[in-house]
mmCIF file of C-alpha atoms in Angstrom:
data_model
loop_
_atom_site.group_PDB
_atom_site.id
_atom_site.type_symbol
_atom_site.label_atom_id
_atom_site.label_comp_id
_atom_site.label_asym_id
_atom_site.label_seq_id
_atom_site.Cartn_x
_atom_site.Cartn_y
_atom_site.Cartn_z
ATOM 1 C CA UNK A 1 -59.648 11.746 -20.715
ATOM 2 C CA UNK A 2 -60.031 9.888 -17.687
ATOM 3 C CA UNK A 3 -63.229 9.094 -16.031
ATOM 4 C CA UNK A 4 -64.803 9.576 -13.096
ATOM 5 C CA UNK A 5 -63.064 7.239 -10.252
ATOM 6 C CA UNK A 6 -60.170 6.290 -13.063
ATOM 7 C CA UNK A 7 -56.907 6.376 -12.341
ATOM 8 C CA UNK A 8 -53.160 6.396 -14.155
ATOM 9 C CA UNK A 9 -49.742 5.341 -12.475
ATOM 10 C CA UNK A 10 -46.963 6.987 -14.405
ATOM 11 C CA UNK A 11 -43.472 5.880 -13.650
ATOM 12 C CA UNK A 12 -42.038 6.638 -17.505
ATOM 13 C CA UNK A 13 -42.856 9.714 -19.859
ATOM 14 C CA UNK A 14 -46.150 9.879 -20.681
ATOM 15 C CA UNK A 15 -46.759 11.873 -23.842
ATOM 16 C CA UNK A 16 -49.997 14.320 -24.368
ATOM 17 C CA UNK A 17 -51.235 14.752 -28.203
ATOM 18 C CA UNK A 18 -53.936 16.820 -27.138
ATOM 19 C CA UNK A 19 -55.637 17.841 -24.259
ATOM 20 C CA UNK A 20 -55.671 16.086 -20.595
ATOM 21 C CA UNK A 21 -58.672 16.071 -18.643
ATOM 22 C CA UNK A 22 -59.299 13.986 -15.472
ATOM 23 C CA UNK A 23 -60.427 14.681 -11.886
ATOM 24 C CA UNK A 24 -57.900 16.308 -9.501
ATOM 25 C CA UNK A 25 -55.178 13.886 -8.576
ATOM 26 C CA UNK A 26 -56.140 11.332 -11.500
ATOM 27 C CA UNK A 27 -52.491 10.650 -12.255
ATOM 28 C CA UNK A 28 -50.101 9.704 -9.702
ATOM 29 C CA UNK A 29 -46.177 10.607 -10.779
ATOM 30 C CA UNK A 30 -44.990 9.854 -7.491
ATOM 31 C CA UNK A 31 -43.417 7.106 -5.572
ATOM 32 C CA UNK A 32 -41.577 7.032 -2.051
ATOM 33 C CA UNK A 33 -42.160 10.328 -2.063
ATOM 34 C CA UNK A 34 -40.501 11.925 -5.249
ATOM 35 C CA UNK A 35 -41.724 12.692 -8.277
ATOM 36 C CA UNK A 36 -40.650 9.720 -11.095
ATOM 37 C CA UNK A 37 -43.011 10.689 -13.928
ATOM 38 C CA UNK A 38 -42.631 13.027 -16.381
ATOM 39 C CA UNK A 39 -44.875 14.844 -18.837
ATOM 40 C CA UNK A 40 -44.378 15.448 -22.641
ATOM 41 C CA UNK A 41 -46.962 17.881 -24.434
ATOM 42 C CA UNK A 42 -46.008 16.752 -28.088
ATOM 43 C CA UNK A 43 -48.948 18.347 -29.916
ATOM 44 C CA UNK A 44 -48.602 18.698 -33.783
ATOM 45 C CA UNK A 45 -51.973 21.520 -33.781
ATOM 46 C CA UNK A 46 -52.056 24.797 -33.714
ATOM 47 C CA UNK A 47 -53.667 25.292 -31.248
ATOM 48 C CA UNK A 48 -52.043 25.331 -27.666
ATOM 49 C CA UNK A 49 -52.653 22.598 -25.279
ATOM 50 C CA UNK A 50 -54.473 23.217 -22.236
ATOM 51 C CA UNK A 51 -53.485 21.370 -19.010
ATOM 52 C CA UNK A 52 -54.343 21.800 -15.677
ATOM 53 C CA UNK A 53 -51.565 20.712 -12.969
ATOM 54 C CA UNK A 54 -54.194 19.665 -10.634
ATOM 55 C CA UNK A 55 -54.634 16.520 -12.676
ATOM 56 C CA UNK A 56 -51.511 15.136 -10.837
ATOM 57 C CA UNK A 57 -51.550 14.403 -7.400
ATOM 58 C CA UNK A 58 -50.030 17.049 -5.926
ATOM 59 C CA UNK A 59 -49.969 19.246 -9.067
ATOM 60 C CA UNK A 60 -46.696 17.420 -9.275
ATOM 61 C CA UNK A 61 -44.770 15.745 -12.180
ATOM 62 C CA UNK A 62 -40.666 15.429 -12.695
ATOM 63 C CA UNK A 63 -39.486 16.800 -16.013
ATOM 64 C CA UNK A 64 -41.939 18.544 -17.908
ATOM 65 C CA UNK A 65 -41.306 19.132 -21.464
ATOM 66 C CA UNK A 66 -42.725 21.264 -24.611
ATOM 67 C CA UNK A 67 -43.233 20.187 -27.635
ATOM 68 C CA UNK A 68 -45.854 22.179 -28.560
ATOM 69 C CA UNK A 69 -47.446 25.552 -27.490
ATOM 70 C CA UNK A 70 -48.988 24.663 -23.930
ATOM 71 C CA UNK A 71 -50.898 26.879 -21.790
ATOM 72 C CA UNK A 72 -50.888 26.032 -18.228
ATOM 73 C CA UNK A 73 -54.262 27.066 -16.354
ATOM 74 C CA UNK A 74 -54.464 30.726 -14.134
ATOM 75 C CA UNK A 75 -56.860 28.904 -11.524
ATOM 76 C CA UNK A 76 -55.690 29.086 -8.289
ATOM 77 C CA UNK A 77 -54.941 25.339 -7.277
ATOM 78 C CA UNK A 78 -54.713 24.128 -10.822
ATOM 79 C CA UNK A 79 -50.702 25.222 -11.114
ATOM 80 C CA UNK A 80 -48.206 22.641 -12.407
ATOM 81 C CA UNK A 81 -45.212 21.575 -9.955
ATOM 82 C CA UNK A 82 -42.051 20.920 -11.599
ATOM 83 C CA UNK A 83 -39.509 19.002 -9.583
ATOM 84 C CA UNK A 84 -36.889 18.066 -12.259
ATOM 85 C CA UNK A 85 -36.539 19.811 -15.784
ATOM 86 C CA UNK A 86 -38.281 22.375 -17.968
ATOM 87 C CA UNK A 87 -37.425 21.547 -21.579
ATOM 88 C CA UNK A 88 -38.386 22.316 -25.055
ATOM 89 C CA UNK A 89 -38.674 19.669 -27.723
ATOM 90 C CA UNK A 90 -36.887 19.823 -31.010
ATOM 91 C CA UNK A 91 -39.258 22.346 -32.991
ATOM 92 C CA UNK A 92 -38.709 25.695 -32.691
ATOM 93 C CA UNK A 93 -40.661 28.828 -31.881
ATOM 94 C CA UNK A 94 -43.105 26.605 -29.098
ATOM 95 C CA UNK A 95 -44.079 28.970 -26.288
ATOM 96 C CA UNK A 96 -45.248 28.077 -22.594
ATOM 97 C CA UNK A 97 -48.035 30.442 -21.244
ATOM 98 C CA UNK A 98 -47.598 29.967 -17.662
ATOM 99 C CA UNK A 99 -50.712 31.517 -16.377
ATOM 100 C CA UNK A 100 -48.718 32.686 -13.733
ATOM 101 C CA UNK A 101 -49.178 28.780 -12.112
ATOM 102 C CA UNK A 102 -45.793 27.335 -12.877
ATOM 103 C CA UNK A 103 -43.725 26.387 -9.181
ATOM 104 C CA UNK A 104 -40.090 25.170 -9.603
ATOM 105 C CA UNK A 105 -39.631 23.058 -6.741
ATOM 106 C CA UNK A 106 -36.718 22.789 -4.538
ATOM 107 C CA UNK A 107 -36.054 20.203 -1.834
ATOM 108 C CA UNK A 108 -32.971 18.642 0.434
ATOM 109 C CA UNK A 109 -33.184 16.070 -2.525
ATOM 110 C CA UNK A 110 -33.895 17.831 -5.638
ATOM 111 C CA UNK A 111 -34.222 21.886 -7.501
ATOM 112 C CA UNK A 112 -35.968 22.268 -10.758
ATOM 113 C CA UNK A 113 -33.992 23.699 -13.682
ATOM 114 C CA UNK A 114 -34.939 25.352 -16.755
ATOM 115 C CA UNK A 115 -32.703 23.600 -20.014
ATOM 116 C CA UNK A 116 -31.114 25.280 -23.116
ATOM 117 C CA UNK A 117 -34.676 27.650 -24.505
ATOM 118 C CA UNK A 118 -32.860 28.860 -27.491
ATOM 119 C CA UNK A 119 -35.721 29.419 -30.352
ATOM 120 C CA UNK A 120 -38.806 29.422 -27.597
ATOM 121 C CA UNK A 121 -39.996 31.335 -24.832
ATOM 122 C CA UNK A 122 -41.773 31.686 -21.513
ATOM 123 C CA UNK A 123 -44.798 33.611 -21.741
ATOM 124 C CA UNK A 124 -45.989 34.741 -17.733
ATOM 125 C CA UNK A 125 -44.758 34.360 -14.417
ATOM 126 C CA UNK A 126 -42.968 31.807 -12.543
ATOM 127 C CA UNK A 127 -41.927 30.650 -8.864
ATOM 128 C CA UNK A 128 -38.932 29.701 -8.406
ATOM 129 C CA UNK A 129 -37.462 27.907 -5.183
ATOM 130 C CA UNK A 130 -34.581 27.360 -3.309
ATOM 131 C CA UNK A 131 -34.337 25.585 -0.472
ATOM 132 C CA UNK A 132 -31.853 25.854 2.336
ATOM 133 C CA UNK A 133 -31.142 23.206 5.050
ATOM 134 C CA UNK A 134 -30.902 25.030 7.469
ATOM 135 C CA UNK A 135 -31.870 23.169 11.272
ATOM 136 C CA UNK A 136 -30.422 21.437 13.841
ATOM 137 C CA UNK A 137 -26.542 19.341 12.947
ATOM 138 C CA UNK A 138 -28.801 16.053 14.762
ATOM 139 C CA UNK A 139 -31.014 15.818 11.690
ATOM 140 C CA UNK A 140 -28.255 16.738 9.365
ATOM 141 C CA UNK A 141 -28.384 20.100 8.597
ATOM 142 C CA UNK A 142 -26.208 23.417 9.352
ATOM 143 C CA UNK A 143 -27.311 26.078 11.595
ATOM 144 C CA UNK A 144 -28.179 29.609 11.536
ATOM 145 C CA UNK A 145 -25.992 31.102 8.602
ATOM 146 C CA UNK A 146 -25.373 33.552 5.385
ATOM 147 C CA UNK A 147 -26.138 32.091 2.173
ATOM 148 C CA UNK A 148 -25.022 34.145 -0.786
ATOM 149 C CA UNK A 149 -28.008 34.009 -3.096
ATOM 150 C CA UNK A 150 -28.879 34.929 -6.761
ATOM 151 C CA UNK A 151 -31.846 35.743 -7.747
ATOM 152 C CA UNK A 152 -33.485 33.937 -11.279
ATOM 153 C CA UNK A 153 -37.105 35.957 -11.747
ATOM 154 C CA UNK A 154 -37.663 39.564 -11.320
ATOM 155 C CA UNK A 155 -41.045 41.725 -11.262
ATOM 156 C CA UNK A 156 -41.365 40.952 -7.439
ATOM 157 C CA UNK A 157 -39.963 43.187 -4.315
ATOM 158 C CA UNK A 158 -38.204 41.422 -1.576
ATOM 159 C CA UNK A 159 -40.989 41.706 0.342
ATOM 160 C CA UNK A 160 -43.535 40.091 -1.890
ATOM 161 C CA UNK A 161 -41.424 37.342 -2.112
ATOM 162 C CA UNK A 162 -38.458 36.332 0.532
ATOM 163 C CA UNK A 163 -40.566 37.969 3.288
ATOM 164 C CA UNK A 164 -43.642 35.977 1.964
ATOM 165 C CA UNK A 165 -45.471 39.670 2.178
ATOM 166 C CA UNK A 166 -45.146 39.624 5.413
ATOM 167 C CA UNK A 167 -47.306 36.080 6.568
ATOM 168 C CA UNK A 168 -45.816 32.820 8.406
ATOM 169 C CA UNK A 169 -46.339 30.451 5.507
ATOM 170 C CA UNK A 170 -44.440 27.236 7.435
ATOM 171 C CA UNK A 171 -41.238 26.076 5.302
ATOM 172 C CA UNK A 172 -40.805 29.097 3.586
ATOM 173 C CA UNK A 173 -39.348 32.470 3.460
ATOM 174 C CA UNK A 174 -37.244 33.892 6.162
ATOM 175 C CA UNK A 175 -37.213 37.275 8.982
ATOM 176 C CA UNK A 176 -35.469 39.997 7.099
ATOM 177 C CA UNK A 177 -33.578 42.801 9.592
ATOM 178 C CA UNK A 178 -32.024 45.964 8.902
ATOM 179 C CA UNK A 179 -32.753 49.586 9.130
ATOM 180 C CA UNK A 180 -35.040 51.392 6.945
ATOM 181 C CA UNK A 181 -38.427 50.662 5.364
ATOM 182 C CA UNK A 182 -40.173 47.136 5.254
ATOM 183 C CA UNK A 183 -37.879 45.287 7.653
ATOM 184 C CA UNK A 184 -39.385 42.927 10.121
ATOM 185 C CA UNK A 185 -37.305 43.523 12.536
ATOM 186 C CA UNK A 186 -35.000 47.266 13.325
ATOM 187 C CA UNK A 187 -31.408 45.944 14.203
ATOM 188 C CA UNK A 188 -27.870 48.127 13.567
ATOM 189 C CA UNK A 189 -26.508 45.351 11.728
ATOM 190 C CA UNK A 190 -28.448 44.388 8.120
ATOM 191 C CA UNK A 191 -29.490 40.779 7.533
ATOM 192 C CA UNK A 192 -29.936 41.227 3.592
ATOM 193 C CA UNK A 193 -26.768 43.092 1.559
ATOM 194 C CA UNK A 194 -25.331 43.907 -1.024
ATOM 195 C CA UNK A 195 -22.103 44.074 -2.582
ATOM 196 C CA UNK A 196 -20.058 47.409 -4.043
ATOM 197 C CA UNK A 197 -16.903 47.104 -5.259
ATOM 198 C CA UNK A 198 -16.257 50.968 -5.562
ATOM 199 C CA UNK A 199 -16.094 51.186 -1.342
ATOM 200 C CA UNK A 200 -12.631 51.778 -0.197
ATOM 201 C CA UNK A 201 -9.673 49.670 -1.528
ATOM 202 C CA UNK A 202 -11.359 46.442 -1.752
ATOM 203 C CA UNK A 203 -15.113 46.760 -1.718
ATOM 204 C CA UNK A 204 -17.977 46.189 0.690
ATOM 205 C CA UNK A 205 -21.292 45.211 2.173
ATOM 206 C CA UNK A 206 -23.909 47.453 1.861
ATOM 207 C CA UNK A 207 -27.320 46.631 3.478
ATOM 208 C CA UNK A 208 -30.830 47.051 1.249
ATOM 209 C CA UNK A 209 -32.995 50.048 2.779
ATOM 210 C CA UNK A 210 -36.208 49.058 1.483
ATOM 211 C CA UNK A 211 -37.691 45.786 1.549
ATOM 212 C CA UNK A 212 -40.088 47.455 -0.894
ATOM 213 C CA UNK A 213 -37.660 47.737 -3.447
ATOM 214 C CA UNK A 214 -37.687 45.222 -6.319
ATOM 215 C CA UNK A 215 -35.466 41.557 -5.662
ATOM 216 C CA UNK A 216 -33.748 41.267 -9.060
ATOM 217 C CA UNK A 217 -30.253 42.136 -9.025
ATOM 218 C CA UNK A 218 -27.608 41.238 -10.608
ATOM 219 C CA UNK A 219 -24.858 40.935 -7.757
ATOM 220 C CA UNK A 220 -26.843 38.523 -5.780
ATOM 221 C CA UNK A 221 -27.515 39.080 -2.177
ATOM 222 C CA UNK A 222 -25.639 38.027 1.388
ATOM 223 C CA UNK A 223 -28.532 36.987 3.522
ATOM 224 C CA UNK A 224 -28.488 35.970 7.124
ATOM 225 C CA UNK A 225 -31.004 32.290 7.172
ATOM 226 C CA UNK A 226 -32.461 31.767 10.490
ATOM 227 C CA UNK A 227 -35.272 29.112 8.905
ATOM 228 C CA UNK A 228 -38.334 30.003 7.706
ATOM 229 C CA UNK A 229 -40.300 32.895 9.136
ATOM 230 C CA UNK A 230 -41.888 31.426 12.161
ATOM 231 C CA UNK A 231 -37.948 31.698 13.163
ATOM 232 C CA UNK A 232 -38.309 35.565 14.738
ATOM 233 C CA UNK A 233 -35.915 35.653 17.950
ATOM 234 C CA UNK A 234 -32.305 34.733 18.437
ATOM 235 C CA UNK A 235 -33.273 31.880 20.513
ATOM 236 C CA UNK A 236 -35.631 30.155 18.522
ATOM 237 C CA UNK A 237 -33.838 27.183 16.734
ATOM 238 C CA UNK A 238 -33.179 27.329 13.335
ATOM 239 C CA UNK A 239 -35.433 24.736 10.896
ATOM 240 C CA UNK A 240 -35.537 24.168 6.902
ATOM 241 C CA UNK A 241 -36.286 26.747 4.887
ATOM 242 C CA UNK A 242 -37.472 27.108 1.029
ATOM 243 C CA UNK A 243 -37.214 30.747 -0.490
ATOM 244 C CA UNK A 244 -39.095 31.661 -3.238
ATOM 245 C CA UNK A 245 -39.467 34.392 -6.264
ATOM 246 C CA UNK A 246 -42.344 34.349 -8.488
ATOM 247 C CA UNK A 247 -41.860 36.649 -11.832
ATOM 248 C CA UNK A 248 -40.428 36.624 -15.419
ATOM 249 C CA UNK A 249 -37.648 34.451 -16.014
ATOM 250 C CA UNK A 250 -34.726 35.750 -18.164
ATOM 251 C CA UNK A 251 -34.904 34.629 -21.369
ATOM 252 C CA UNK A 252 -33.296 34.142 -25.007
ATOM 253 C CA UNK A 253 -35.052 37.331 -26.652
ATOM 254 C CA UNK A 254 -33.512 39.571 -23.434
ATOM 255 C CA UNK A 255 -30.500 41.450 -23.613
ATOM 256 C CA UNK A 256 -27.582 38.798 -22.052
ATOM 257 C CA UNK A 257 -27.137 39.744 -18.788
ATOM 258 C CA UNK A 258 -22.901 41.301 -18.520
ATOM 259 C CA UNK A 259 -21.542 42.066 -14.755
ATOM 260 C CA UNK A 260 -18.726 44.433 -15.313
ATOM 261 C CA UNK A 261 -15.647 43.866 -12.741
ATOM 262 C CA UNK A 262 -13.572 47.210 -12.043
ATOM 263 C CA UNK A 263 -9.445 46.724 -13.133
ATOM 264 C CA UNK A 264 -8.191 44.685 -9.894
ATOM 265 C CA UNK A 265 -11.641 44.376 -7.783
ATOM 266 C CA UNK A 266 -13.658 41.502 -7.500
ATOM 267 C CA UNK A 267 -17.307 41.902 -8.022
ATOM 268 C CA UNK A 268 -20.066 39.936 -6.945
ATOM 269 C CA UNK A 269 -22.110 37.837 -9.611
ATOM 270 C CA UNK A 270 -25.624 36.087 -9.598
ATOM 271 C CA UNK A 271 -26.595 33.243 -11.664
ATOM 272 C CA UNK A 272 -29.124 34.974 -13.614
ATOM 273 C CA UNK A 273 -30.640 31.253 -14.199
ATOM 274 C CA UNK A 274 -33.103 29.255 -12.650
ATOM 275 C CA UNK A 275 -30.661 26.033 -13.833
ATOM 276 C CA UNK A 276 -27.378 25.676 -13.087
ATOM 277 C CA UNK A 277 -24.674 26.952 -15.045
ATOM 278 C CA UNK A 278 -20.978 25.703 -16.445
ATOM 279 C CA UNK A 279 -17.944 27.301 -15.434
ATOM 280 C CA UNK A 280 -15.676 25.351 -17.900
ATOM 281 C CA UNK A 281 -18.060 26.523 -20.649
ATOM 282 C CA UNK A 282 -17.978 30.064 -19.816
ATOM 283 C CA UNK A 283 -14.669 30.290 -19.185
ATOM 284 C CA UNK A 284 -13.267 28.314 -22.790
ATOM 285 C CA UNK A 285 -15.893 30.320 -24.660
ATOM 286 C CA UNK A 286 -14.748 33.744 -23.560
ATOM 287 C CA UNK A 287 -17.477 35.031 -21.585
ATOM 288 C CA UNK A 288 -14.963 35.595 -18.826
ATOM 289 C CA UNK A 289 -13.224 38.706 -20.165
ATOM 290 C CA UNK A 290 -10.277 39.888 -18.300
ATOM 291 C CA UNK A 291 -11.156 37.561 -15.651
ATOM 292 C CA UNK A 292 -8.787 34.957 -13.335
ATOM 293 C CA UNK A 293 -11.232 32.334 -14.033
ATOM 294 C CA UNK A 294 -10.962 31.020 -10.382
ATOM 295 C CA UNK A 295 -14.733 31.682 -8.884
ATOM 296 C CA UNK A 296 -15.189 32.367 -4.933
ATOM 297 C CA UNK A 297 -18.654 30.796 -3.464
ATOM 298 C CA UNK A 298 -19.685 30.565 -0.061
ATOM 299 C CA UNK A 299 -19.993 27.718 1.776
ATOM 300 C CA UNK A 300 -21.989 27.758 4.708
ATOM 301 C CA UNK A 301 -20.618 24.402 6.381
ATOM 302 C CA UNK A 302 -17.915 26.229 6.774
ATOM 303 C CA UNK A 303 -17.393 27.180 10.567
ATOM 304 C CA UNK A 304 -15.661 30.575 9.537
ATOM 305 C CA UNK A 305 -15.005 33.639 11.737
ATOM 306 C CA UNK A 306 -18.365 33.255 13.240
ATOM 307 C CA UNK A 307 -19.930 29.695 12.565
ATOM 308 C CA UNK A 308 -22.256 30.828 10.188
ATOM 309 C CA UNK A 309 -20.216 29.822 6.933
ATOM 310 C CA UNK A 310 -17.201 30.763 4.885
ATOM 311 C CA UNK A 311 -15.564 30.979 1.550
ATOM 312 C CA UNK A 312 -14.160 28.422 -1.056
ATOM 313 C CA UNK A 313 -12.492 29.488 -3.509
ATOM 314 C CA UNK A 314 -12.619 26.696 -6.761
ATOM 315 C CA UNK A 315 -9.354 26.640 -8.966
ATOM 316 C CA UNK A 316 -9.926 26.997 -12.738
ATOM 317 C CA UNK A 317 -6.701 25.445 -13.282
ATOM 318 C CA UNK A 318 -7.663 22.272 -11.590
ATOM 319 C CA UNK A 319 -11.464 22.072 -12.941
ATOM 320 C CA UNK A 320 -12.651 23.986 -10.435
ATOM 321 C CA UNK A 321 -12.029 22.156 -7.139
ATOM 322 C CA UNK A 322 -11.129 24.275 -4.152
ATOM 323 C CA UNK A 323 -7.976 25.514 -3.827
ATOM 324 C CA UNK A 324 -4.924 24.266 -1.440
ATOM 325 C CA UNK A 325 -5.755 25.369 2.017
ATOM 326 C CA UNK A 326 -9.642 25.490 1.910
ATOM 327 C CA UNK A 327 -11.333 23.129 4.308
ATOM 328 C CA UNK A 328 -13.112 20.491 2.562
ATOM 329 C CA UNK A 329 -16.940 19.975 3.933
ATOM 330 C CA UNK A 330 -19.515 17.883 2.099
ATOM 331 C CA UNK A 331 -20.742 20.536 -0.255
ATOM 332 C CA UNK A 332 -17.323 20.985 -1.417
ATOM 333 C CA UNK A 333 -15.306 18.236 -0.804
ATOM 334 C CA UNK A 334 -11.078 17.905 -1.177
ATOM 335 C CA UNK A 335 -9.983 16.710 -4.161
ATOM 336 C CA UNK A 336 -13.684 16.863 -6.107
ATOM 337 C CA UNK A 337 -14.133 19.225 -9.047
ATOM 338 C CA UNK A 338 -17.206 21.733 -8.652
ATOM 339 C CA UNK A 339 -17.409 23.064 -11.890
ATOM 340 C CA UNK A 340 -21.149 24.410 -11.843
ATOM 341 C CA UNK A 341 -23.057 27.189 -10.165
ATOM 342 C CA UNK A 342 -26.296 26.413 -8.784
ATOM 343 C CA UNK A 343 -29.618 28.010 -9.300
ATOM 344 C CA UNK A 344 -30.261 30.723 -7.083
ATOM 345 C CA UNK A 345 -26.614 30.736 -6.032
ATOM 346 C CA UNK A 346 -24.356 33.874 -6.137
ATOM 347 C CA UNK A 347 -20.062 33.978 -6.626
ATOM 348 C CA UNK A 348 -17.113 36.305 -7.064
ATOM 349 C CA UNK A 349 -15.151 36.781 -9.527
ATOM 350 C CA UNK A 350 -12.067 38.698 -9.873
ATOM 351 C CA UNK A 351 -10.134 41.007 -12.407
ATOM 352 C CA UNK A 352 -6.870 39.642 -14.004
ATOM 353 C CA UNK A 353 -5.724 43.906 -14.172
ATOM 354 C CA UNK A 354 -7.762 45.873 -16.133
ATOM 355 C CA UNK A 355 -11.428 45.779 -16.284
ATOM 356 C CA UNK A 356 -13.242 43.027 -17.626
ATOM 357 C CA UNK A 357 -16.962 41.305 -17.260
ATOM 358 C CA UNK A 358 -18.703 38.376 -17.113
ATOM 359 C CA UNK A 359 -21.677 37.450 -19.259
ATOM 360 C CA UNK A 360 -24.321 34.759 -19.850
ATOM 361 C CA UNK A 361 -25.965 32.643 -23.003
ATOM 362 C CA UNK A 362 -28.549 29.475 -22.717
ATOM 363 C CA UNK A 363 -25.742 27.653 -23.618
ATOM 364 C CA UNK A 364 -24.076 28.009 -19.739
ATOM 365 C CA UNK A 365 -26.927 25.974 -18.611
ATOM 366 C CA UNK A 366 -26.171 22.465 -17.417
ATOM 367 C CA UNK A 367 -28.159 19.890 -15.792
ATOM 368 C CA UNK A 368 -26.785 19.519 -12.589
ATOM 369 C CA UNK A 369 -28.298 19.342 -9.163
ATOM 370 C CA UNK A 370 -26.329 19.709 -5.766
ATOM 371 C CA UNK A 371 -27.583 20.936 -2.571
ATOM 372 C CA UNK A 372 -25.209 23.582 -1.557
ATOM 373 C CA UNK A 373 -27.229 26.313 0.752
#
């Protein structure tokens, strides 16, 4: 408990026993900025412990792990930020109830990850961001551009949540255009799609016809960024940008998520993670089945046929850097093995002949953090 007018710096991990109760903003995890302290709820009760984010200041703390049944409070502006890593502790069968409050934050410096939560579970909603630097090359970042994103909660339709249901929050979401139902703007040419192997010889684009539909989906999406959604005309200039999904996460209990891939076609996959995930794992523990191994991302330094990105494609055979020929840019740089897939970030893979798939365990997960949108 702290009192009225105390106060707690927290630079280390500060473990909870039982509950926490202090006024809003009583404990401070931050310093220049980023978020340094971390919570442990280490509990040996039965009961769950109760915490209200709103105790930090800015409902913010960096890694954030379970150790005992916790239940995060429903009130609006009492929800917990998480800027580095949700974990569980060493026991098994401790549960999170969200309360629908969790955010997992995402910044130029820094996306939160959900670790290895084999033996536990989530229990309610959570928000999970991805930020794209997107703005002007003088402060560092790349323009307008596609970013081929995955898409790590479900429950929510694209409108709910990358069209911010339809309001101008600044810094997040982004103008959605197509034709069909729920678009903020009616153009010819889709800004959201899709892709399906089983057009023509190689596979295409499709764009989404409802904005109204739901966001989960395994193949990931190909959206056009512009910034965030004050960003409405072709001339306004493109700024930063944090997209955001609030629903279930997938989780240990659910079905493992399998992406088949037609004999000879490439399909698009989504990290079905909100952490990022191994490609040396997968590949030398035979969830690539039938597979080349190599994966194909998009990189959206790339100046490409347009200047609004390209792809890389990252050579199994060489630990995953990209291949001879691809143009190096600091997301993917020459020479520099990229062996991990980033949350919210979608790839291709590609048949070795006949038909073969791609699937997922907790075990993919790694802790790795690189800003690559």
């Amino acid at each position: 408990i702290l009192q009225p007018g105390a106060s707690l710096t927290n630079r280390g991990t500060l473990q909870v026993s039982g509950g926490l109760y202090g006024a809003a903003g009583s404990i401070n995890n931050i310093q220049a900025g980023l978020a340094v302290g971390s919570i442990e709820m280490n509990g040996d009760c039965s009961t769950s412990q109760p915490l209200a984010g709103n105790v930090f200041v800015n409902n913010l703390v960096k890694d954030f792990k379970v150790s005992n049944d916790v239940t995060i409070s429903s009130v609006n502006g009492e929800q917990l930020n998480i800027e580095g890593t949700l974990s569980f502790g060493a026991v098994p069968g401790k549960t999170l109830f969200t309360g629908d409050n969790v955010n997992l934050k995402s910044t130029a410096n820094a996306t939160a990850n959900v670790a290895n939560m084999t033996g536990h579970s989530i229990s309610g909603k959570v928000t999970v961001e991805r930020y794209v630097n997107t703005g002007l090359p003088a402060d560092g970042r790349h323009p307008k551009s596609w970013q081929f994103l995955a898409t790590p909660a479900k429950n929510q339709s694209v409108f709910q949540s990358w069209q911010e249901s339809g309001a101008t929050p600044a810094g997040f979401g982004t103008i959605i255009t197509g034709t069909g139902s729920g678009f903020d703007i009616t153009t010819a040419q889709p800004s959201m799609k899709f892709f399906d192997p089983t057009i023509g010889a190689a596979g295409d684009w499709t764009g989404i016809s409802n904005t109204g539909n739901g966001i989960a989906d395994q193949r990931g999406y190909m959206v056009f960024v512009r910034g965030d959604r004050t960003v409405n005309t072709s001339s306004a200039p493109a700024n930063p940008t944090t997209l955001r999904i609030k629903g279930d996460l997938f989780q240990p209990n659910d079905a493992p998520p399998v992406t088949t891939v037609l004999a000879g076609k490439i399909a698009a996959v989504g990290n079905p993670y909100a952490s990022a995930i191994d490609l040396v794992y997968m590949k030398d523990n035979g969830l690539f089945v039938n597979l080349n191994n190599d994966v194909t991302v998009w990189d959206p330094l790339l100046y490409g046929s347009y200047g609004l990105g390209g792809y890389q494609t990252l050579s199994a055979a060489n630990n995953y850097e990209p291949t001879a020929g691809s143009t190096a840019t600091a997301y993917y740089p020459a020479g520099v093995p990229s062996p991990t897939i980033q949350s919210g970030q979608a790839f291709f893979v590609r048949s070795s002949g006949p038909a073969g798939s791609i699937s997922f365990t907790e075990a993919c997960k790694v802790n790795s953090n690189r800003l690559v949108n």
